[in-house]
Amino acid sequence: MKSQQLIKAGRIFLSFMFLFSAISKLISLPFFDGMVAELLLGKDYFDQPDAMRWVQWLTRILVAAELLLGLALLQNKWFKKVVLPATLGMLVLFTIHLFYEGFRQENGFIEGNCGCFGDVLPMTNLESI
């Protein structure tokens, strides 16, 4: 019985983290757009308005996926077939990205903002991992 309660608490906590992350990115969407654009297009991303449109589409899709996964973690339908693999996949991909960014920059693990919670809760890559 204790393990069932622990699993349920873990799902609620993970759901809250996904929802908080998505909402905080929505609150600071221009900041998140800029971070993703700088990552994909380079520091002069503002000189590329056509490419910036695609970056904005990508950021909205990422935020929508976080919102959907956060809500999906609270229900039981398709949990083991769809929700759990998608959640683990997203967590693994973002962790790999955080390690990549940490190693790519000189002080990448201890400086800057990973953007995981937008500009609402700034965290370094190491803190996020």
Short mmCIF file of C-alpha atoms in Angstrom, two decimals:
data_model
loop_
_atom_site.label_atom_id
_atom_site.label_comp_id
_atom_site.label_asym_id
_atom_site.label_seq_id
_atom_site.Cartn_x
_atom_site.Cartn_y
_atom_site.Cartn_z
CA MET A 1 0.00 0.00 0.00
CA LYS A 2 2.86 2.39 0.78
CA SER A 3 4.42 1.87 -2.65
CA GLN A 4 1.10 2.77 -4.34
CA GLN A 5 0.95 6.02 -2.38
CA LEU A 6 4.60 6.77 -3.18
CA ILE A 7 4.00 6.19 -6.90
CA LYS A 8 0.94 8.44 -6.83
CA ALA A 9 2.85 11.18 -4.99
CA GLY A 10 5.68 10.89 -7.53
CA ARG A 11 3.27 11.25 -10.44
CA ILE A 12 1.64 14.29 -8.85
CA PHE A 13 5.04 15.89 -8.19
CA LEU A 14 6.28 15.21 -11.73
CA SER A 15 3.01 16.52 -13.15
CA PHE A 16 3.37 19.69 -11.08
CA MET A 17 6.94 20.17 -12.33
CA PHE A 18 5.91 19.80 -15.98
CA LEU A 19 2.96 22.16 -15.53
CA PHE A 20 5.04 24.72 -13.61
CA SER A 21 7.75 24.57 -16.27
CA ALA A 22 5.27 25.09 -19.11
CA ILE A 23 3.41 27.93 -17.39
CA SER A 24 6.63 29.70 -16.40
CA LYS A 25 7.83 29.47 -20.02
CA LEU A 26 4.51 30.92 -21.17
CA ILE A 27 4.91 33.82 -18.75
CA SER A 28 8.36 34.62 -20.15
CA LEU A 29 7.83 33.45 -23.72
CA PRO A 30 10.03 36.11 -25.42
CA PHE A 31 12.92 35.07 -23.15
CA PHE A 32 12.41 31.39 -24.03
CA ASP A 33 12.11 32.24 -27.75
CA GLY A 34 15.42 34.12 -27.55
CA MET A 35 17.19 31.25 -25.78
CA VAL A 36 16.06 28.68 -28.34
CA ALA A 37 16.81 31.04 -31.24
CA GLU A 38 20.32 31.69 -29.94
CA LEU A 39 20.87 27.95 -29.57
CA LEU A 40 19.63 27.10 -33.08
CA LEU A 41 20.51 30.21 -35.10
CA GLY A 42 23.42 31.77 -33.25
CA LYS A 43 23.89 35.11 -31.54
CA ASP A 44 22.65 37.11 -34.55
CA TYR A 45 19.26 35.36 -34.62
CA PHE A 46 17.39 38.69 -34.63
CA ASP A 47 18.73 39.31 -38.18
CA GLN A 48 16.83 36.26 -39.45
CA PRO A 49 13.07 36.98 -39.16
CA ASP A 50 11.99 34.04 -41.33
CA ALA A 51 13.97 31.56 -39.27
CA MET A 52 12.70 33.18 -36.09
CA ARG A 53 9.13 32.30 -37.10
CA TRP A 54 10.08 28.61 -37.11
CA VAL A 55 11.77 28.97 -33.74
CA GLN A 56 8.56 30.44 -32.34
CA TRP A 57 6.60 27.47 -33.68
CA LEU A 58 9.08 25.10 -32.06
CA THR A 59 8.89 26.83 -28.67
CA ARG A 60 5.09 26.75 -28.70
CA ILE A 61 5.14 23.04 -29.54
CA LEU A 62 7.60 22.34 -26.70
CA VAL A 63 5.47 24.28 -24.21
CA ALA A 64 2.30 22.52 -25.42
CA ALA A 65 3.99 19.13 -25.06
CA GLU A 66 4.99 19.97 -21.49
CA LEU A 67 1.45 21.06 -20.67
CA LEU A 68 -0.04 17.90 -22.19
CA LEU A 69 2.42 15.61 -20.43
CA GLY A 70 1.83 17.40 -17.13
CA LEU A 71 -1.90 16.84 -17.43
CA ALA A 72 -1.54 13.31 -18.82
CA LEU A 73 0.50 12.24 -15.79
CA LEU A 74 -2.59 12.78 -13.63
CA GLN A 75 -4.75 10.24 -15.48
CA ASN A 76 -4.47 6.48 -16.04
CA LYS A 77 -5.57 6.00 -19.66
CA TRP A 78 -2.65 5.02 -21.93
CA PHE A 79 -0.27 5.71 -19.06
CA LYS A 80 2.14 2.80 -19.61
CA LYS A 81 1.92 2.81 -23.43
CA VAL A 82 2.11 6.53 -24.22
CA VAL A 83 2.46 8.88 -21.26
CA LEU A 84 5.33 7.18 -19.41
CA PRO A 85 7.54 6.67 -22.51
CA ALA A 86 6.88 10.22 -23.70
CA THR A 87 7.70 11.65 -20.28
CA LEU A 88 10.89 9.64 -19.97
CA GLY A 89 11.86 10.54 -23.53
CA MET A 90 11.41 14.25 -22.91
CA LEU A 91 13.33 14.11 -19.62
CA VAL A 92 16.21 12.16 -21.20
CA LEU A 93 16.43 14.48 -24.23
CA PHE A 94 16.45 17.62 -22.10
CA THR A 95 19.04 16.14 -19.73
CA ILE A 96 21.28 15.28 -22.70
CA HIS A 97 20.79 18.83 -23.96
CA LEU A 98 21.76 20.25 -20.55
CA PHE A 99 24.93 18.15 -20.46
CA TYR A 100 25.76 19.23 -24.03
CA GLU A 101 25.29 22.91 -23.18
CA GLY A 102 27.27 22.49 -19.97
CA PHE A 103 30.26 21.00 -21.77
CA ARG A 104 30.01 23.34 -24.76
CA GLN A 105 30.52 26.55 -22.81
CA GLU A 106 33.46 27.36 -20.56
CA ASN A 107 31.41 27.78 -17.37
CA GLY A 108 28.27 26.17 -18.77
CA PHE A 109 27.43 24.14 -15.71
CA ILE A 110 27.73 26.93 -13.14
CA GLU A 111 26.69 30.12 -14.99
CA GLY A 112 23.71 31.26 -16.99
CA ASN A 113 20.11 30.16 -17.12
CA CYS A 114 19.11 26.84 -18.62
CA GLY A 115 15.62 28.16 -19.40
CA CYS A 116 13.91 25.11 -17.92
CA PHE A 117 11.52 27.35 -16.01
CA GLY A 118 11.78 30.34 -18.32
CA ASP A 119 12.90 33.52 -16.63
CA VAL A 120 10.64 32.91 -13.62
CA LEU A 121 13.06 30.55 -11.84
CA PRO A 122 16.60 30.93 -13.23
CA MET A 123 18.70 27.79 -12.80
CA THR A 124 22.11 26.77 -14.08
CA ASN A 125 22.47 23.58 -16.11
CA LEU A 126 23.93 21.76 -13.10
CA GLU A 127 21.07 22.83 -10.84
CA SER A 128 18.56 21.65 -13.41
CA ILE A 129 20.21 18.27 -13.86
#
